[in-house]
mmCIF file of C-alpha atoms and ligand atoms in Angstrom:
data_model
loop_
_atom_site.group_PDB
_atom_site.id
_atom_site.type_symbol
_atom_site.label_atom_id
_atom_site.label_comp_id
_atom_site.label_asym_id
_atom_site.label_seq_id
_atom_site.Cartn_x
_atom_site.Cartn_y
_atom_site.Cartn_z
ATOM 1 C CA MET A 123 -55.260 -46.260 -42.745
ATOM 2 C CA PRO A 124 -51.844 -47.789 -43.507
ATOM 3 C CA LYS A 125 -50.221 -49.610 -40.568
ATOM 4 C CA LEU A 126 -47.318 -47.745 -38.913
ATOM 5 C CA PRO A 127 -43.980 -49.462 -38.402
ATOM 6 C CA ARG A 128 -43.414 -50.870 -35.034
ATOM 7 C CA ARG A 129 -41.179 -48.830 -32.586
ATOM 8 C CA LYS A 130 -39.745 -49.034 -29.069
ATOM 9 C CA CYS A 131 -41.626 -47.479 -26.190
ATOM 10 C CA LEU A 132 -39.531 -44.603 -24.798
ATOM 11 C CA GLU A 133 -40.564 -45.695 -21.324
ATOM 12 C CA CYS A 134 -40.475 -49.470 -21.155
ATOM 13 C CA ARG A 135 -38.269 -50.069 -24.252
ATOM 14 C CA GLU A 136 -40.908 -52.712 -25.476
ATOM 15 C CA TRP A 137 -41.841 -52.938 -29.109
ATOM 16 C CA PHE A 138 -45.273 -51.596 -30.073
ATOM 17 C CA ILE A 139 -47.302 -50.659 -33.077
ATOM 18 C CA PRO A 140 -48.320 -46.947 -32.647
ATOM 19 C CA GLN A 141 -51.686 -45.789 -33.591
ATOM 20 C CA TYR A 142 -50.438 -42.372 -34.782
ATOM 21 C CA SER A 143 -47.014 -41.323 -35.832
ATOM 22 C CA ASN A 144 -46.379 -38.950 -32.902
ATOM 23 C CA VAL A 145 -47.116 -41.581 -30.156
ATOM 24 C CA VAL A 146 -43.894 -42.825 -28.458
ATOM 25 C CA TRP A 147 -45.270 -44.920 -25.674
ATOM 26 C CA CYS A 148 -47.027 -48.316 -25.680
ATOM 27 C CA THR A 149 -49.665 -47.768 -22.978
ATOM 28 C CA PRO A 150 -51.350 -44.799 -21.284
ATOM 29 C CA GLU A 151 -49.185 -45.840 -18.105
ATOM 30 C CA CYS A 152 -46.056 -45.391 -20.130
ATOM 31 C CA GLY A 153 -47.370 -42.154 -21.518
ATOM 32 C CA ALA A 154 -48.124 -40.909 -18.079
ATOM 33 C CA ALA A 155 -44.722 -41.839 -16.843
ATOM 34 C CA ILE A 156 -43.062 -40.067 -19.819
ATOM 35 C CA ALA A 157 -45.199 -36.927 -19.352
ATOM 36 C CA LEU A 158 -44.294 -36.880 -15.657
ATOM 37 C CA LYS A 159 -40.580 -37.240 -16.436
ATOM 38 C CA ARG A 160 -40.859 -34.277 -19.027
ATOM 39 C CA ARG A 161 -42.580 -32.073 -16.436
ATOM 40 C CA ASP A 162 -40.011 -32.876 -13.793
ATOM 41 C CA LYS A 163 -37.245 -31.900 -16.372
ATOM 42 C CA GLU A 164 -38.909 -28.696 -17.221
ATOM 43 C CA LYS A 165 -39.355 -27.973 -13.477
ATOM 44 C CA GLN A 166 -35.627 -28.539 -12.927
ATOM 45 C CA GLN A 167 -34.738 -26.464 -15.951
ATOM 46 C CA ALA A 168 -36.943 -23.515 -14.703
ATOM 47 C CA ILE A 169 -35.248 -23.832 -11.201
ATOM 48 C CA ALA A 170 -31.865 -23.684 -12.774
ATOM 49 C CA ARG A 171 -32.679 -20.751 -14.776
ATOM 50 C CA LEU A 172 -34.024 -19.017 -11.580
ATOM 51 C CA GLU A 173 -30.880 -19.948 -9.862
ATOM 52 C CA LYS A 174 -28.598 -18.637 -12.558
ATOM 53 C CA LYS A 175 -30.640 -15.265 -12.490
ATOM 54 C CA ARG A 176 -30.292 -15.106 -8.829
ATOM 55 C CA LYS A 177 -26.603 -15.558 -8.877
ATOM 56 C CA LYS A 178 -26.159 -13.035 -11.504
ATOM 57 C CA GLU A 179 -28.279 -10.504 -9.592
ATOM 58 C CA LEU A 180 -26.142 -11.265 -6.473
ATOM 59 C CA VAL A 181 -23.057 -10.567 -8.284
ATOM 60 C CA GLU A 182 -24.389 -7.369 -9.759
ATOM 61 C CA GLN A 183 -25.488 -6.231 -6.316
ATOM 62 C CA LYS A 184 -22.007 -6.950 -4.945
ATOM 63 C CA ASP A 185 -20.370 -4.973 -7.697
ATOM 64 C CA LYS A 186 -22.809 -2.115 -6.986
ATOM 65 C CA LEU A 187 -22.171 -2.050 -3.255
ATOM 66 C CA LYS A 188 -18.413 -2.280 -3.852
ATOM 67 C CA ALA A 189 -18.742 0.785 -6.256
ATOM 68 C CA ARG A 190 -20.738 2.548 -3.642
ATOM 69 C CA ARG A 191 -18.477 1.787 -0.834
ATOM 70 C CA LEU A 192 -15.535 3.169 -2.904
ATOM 71 C CA ALA A 193 -17.502 6.124 -3.916
ATOM 72 C CA VAL A 194 -17.837 7.265 -0.427
ATOM 73 C CA LYS A 195 -14.129 6.740 0.405
ATOM 74 C CA PRO A 196 -12.232 10.057 0.863
ATOM 75 C CA LEU A 197 -9.564 10.876 -1.580
ATOM 76 C CA SER A 198 -7.019 10.141 1.221
ATOM 77 C CA TYR A 199 -7.973 6.489 0.967
ATOM 78 C CA PHE A 200 -6.913 6.233 -2.677
ATOM 79 C CA ALA A 201 -3.825 8.442 -1.959
ATOM 80 C CA LYS A 202 -2.775 5.789 0.699
ATOM 81 C CA LEU A 203 -3.231 2.821 -1.678
ATOM 82 C CA ALA A 204 -1.189 4.708 -4.288
ATOM 83 C CA GLN A 205 1.510 5.637 -1.853
ATOM 84 C CA ALA A 206 1.689 2.064 -0.580
ATOM 85 C CA GLU A 207 2.350 0.676 -4.052
ATOM 86 C CA PHE A 208 4.920 3.424 -4.979
ATOM 87 C CA ASN A 209 6.707 2.866 -1.651
ATOM 88 C CA ALA A 210 6.703 -0.959 -2.144
ATOM 89 C CA TYR A 211 8.236 -0.347 -5.660
ATOM 90 C CA ILE A 212 10.957 1.752 -4.196
ATOM 91 C CA ARG A 213 11.877 -0.878 -1.562
ATOM 92 C CA GLU A 214 12.083 -3.363 -4.207
ATOM 93 C CA ARG A 215 14.170 -1.186 -6.535
ATOM 94 C CA ASP A 216 16.653 -0.515 -3.707
ATOM 95 C CA ALA A 217 16.621 -4.023 -2.305
ATOM 96 C CA GLY A 218 20.151 -4.817 -1.407
ATOM 97 C CA LEU A 219 21.218 -1.125 -0.922
ATOM 98 C CA PRO A 220 22.117 0.176 2.404
ATOM 99 C CA CYS A 221 20.043 2.755 4.236
ATOM 100 C CA ILE A 222 20.151 5.937 2.210
ATOM 101 C CA SER A 223 20.738 7.939 5.453
ATOM 102 C CA CYS A 224 23.007 5.944 7.575
ATOM 103 C CA ASP A 225 24.572 3.567 5.104
ATOM 104 C CA ARG A 226 23.894 0.601 7.310
ATOM 105 C CA TYR A 227 23.106 -2.752 6.219
ATOM 106 C CA HIS A 228 20.883 -4.795 8.538
ATOM 107 C CA ASP A 229 18.071 -7.167 8.612
ATOM 108 C CA GLY A 230 15.581 -4.818 10.259
ATOM 109 C CA GLN A 231 12.717 -3.241 8.785
ATOM 110 C CA HIS A 232 13.135 -0.806 5.897
ATOM 111 C CA HIS A 233 10.897 1.873 4.739
ATOM 112 C CA ALA A 234 10.595 4.098 1.515
ATOM 113 C CA GLY A 235 11.862 7.239 2.910
ATOM 114 C CA HIS A 236 11.004 10.599 1.156
ATOM 115 C CA TYR A 237 13.795 13.186 1.137
ATOM 116 C CA ARG A 238 11.342 16.054 0.691
ATOM 117 C CA THR A 239 8.452 15.200 2.896
ATOM 118 C CA VAL A 240 5.037 14.239 1.522
ATOM 119 C CA GLY A 241 3.371 16.789 3.941
ATOM 120 C CA SER A 242 5.316 19.775 2.618
ATOM 121 C CA ASN A 243 5.786 18.564 -0.940
ATOM 122 C CA PRO A 244 2.746 16.641 -2.029
ATOM 123 C CA GLU A 245 3.875 17.074 -5.617
ATOM 124 C CA LEU A 246 6.956 14.952 -5.163
ATOM 125 C CA ARG A 247 5.326 12.056 -3.263
ATOM 126 C CA PHE A 248 5.619 9.822 -6.398
ATOM 127 C CA ASP A 249 8.931 11.198 -7.508
ATOM 128 C CA GLU A 250 11.321 8.313 -7.715
ATOM 129 C CA ASP A 251 14.340 10.553 -7.098
ATOM 130 C CA ASN A 252 12.758 11.681 -3.922
ATOM 131 C CA CYS A 253 12.272 8.327 -2.320
ATOM 132 C CA HIS A 254 14.819 5.822 -1.393
ATOM 133 C CA ARG A 255 15.237 2.721 0.817
ATOM 134 C CA GLN A 256 15.585 3.773 4.488
ATOM 135 C CA CYS A 257 16.016 1.891 7.641
ATOM 136 C CA ALA A 258 13.169 2.065 10.227
ATOM 137 C CA PRO A 259 15.150 3.857 12.817
ATOM 138 C CA CYS A 260 16.292 6.591 10.465
ATOM 139 C CA ASN A 261 12.676 6.791 9.099
ATOM 140 C CA ASN A 262 10.973 6.838 12.360
ATOM 141 C CA HIS A 263 13.097 8.481 14.903
ATOM 142 C CA PHE A 264 15.526 10.861 13.135
ATOM 143 C CA SER A 265 13.127 12.596 10.879
ATOM 144 C CA GLY A 266 14.658 10.776 7.947
ATOM 145 C CA ASN A 267 18.089 11.468 9.193
ATOM 146 C CA ILE A 268 18.554 14.148 6.642
ATOM 147 C CA GLY A 269 22.114 14.926 7.539
ATOM 148 C CA GLY A 270 23.145 11.627 6.076
ATOM 149 C CA TYR A 271 20.581 11.539 3.384
ATOM 150 C CA THR A 272 21.657 14.616 1.537
ATOM 151 C CA PRO A 273 25.201 13.679 0.521
ATOM 152 C CA ASN A 274 24.251 10.068 -0.107
ATOM 153 C CA LEU A 275 21.312 11.223 -2.410
ATOM 154 C CA ILE A 276 23.618 13.599 -4.412
ATOM 155 C CA SER A 277 26.061 10.656 -4.934
ATOM 156 C CA LYS A 278 23.329 8.441 -5.862
ATOM 157 C CA ILE A 279 21.428 10.455 -8.416
ATOM 158 C CA GLY A 280 23.896 13.242 -9.236
ATOM 159 C CA GLN A 281 24.004 16.887 -8.627
ATOM 160 C CA ALA A 282 21.728 17.819 -11.628
ATOM 161 C CA ARG A 283 18.923 15.556 -10.644
ATOM 162 C CA PHE A 284 19.499 16.616 -6.937
ATOM 163 C CA ASP A 285 19.030 20.210 -7.980
ATOM 164 C CA ALA A 286 15.938 19.488 -10.214
ATOM 165 C CA LEU A 287 14.448 17.714 -7.065
ATOM 166 C CA MET A 288 15.199 20.814 -4.951
ATOM 167 C CA GLY A 289 13.938 23.223 -7.698
ATOM 168 C CA PRO A 290 10.488 24.597 -8.097
ATOM 169 C CA HIS A 291 7.659 22.055 -8.934
ATOM 170 C CA GLU A 292 4.314 22.671 -10.223
ATOM 171 C CA ALA A 293 1.590 21.996 -7.796
ATOM 172 C CA LYS A 294 -0.349 18.733 -8.599
ATOM 173 C CA ARG A 295 -3.818 18.057 -8.021
ATOM 174 C CA TYR A 296 -4.535 14.438 -7.832
ATOM 175 C CA ARG A 297 -7.954 12.886 -8.361
ATOM 176 C CA ARG A 298 -9.121 9.526 -7.514
ATOM 177 C CA GLU A 299 -8.533 8.247 -11.004
ATOM 178 C CA ASP A 300 -4.822 9.566 -10.743
ATOM 179 C CA PHE A 301 -4.268 7.703 -7.504
ATOM 180 C CA GLU A 302 -5.716 4.637 -8.989
ATOM 181 C CA ARG A 303 -3.525 4.901 -12.032
ATOM 182 C CA ILE A 304 -0.472 5.422 -9.965
ATOM 183 C CA ARG A 305 -1.370 2.456 -7.795
ATOM 184 C CA ASP A 306 -1.793 0.167 -10.864
ATOM 185 C CA GLU A 307 1.341 1.466 -12.537
ATOM 186 C CA TYR A 308 3.577 0.894 -9.634
ATOM 187 C CA ARG A 309 2.168 -2.496 -8.725
ATOM 188 C CA ALA A 310 2.914 -3.516 -12.390
ATOM 189 C CA LYS A 311 6.298 -1.909 -12.222
ATOM 190 C CA ARG A 312 7.255 -3.736 -9.181
ATOM 191 C CA LYS A 313 6.059 -7.116 -10.513
ATOM 192 C CA ALA A 314 7.996 -6.474 -13.719
ATOM 193 C CA LEU A 315 11.100 -5.627 -11.698
ATOM 194 C CA ILE A 316 10.647 -8.770 -9.643
ATOM 195 C CA ALA A 317 10.277 -11.070 -12.686
ATOM 196 C CA SER A 318 13.287 -9.418 -14.537
ATOM 197 C CA ARG A 319 15.455 -10.194 -11.500
ATOM 198 C CA GLU A 320 14.255 -13.852 -11.391
ATOM 199 C CA VAL A 321 15.191 -14.252 -15.059
ATOM 200 C CA ALA A 322 18.479 -12.648 -14.370
ATOM 201 C CA ALA A 323 19.343 -14.789 -11.458
HETATM 202 ZN ZN1 LIG B 640 -44.145 -48.764 -22.620
HETATM 203 ZN ZN1 LIG B 641 19.296 4.304 8.473
#
């Protein structure tokens, strides 16, 4: 058998003449040490794979739980989220304007006040002509202070749009997807408005 060229032992880095071409260790001791290290590495890799799988399952389970939690939420839950985003947009749109009902400027809290109430006119709950920045006292204590709201609204949106607002409206049936879409749309709309104002400023 021809003599193989010398090589460095993978374990102790000493030169040796291998008996066979696939031998990478000089002594059985070095061979055992290398085998042990390889087994350790495989074990670590197996553990890492399991860990990764477990994490993935955890995420999947969380997603499933979240979906299930949302699935049992009543429609009103999604209506509230959509209304909150719509109202936030209205407050942002009207930032700097006085209260639609009493014309006052003040630092107190302001709401998005519906002219035609959500309770009696649910089909107008996301109508931008129907909702304007209103101070908390007018919104909470004077039932929207409608006496002041009406003339101010007409001068703000014009008689034609006011008439359209007062005119007949088709009933709307919102599904969960509708509320989610409205929520997302108005969140995006408010962010875009803020961004455009920052650019202008
Ligand atoms: Zn060695
Ligand atoms: Zn007011």
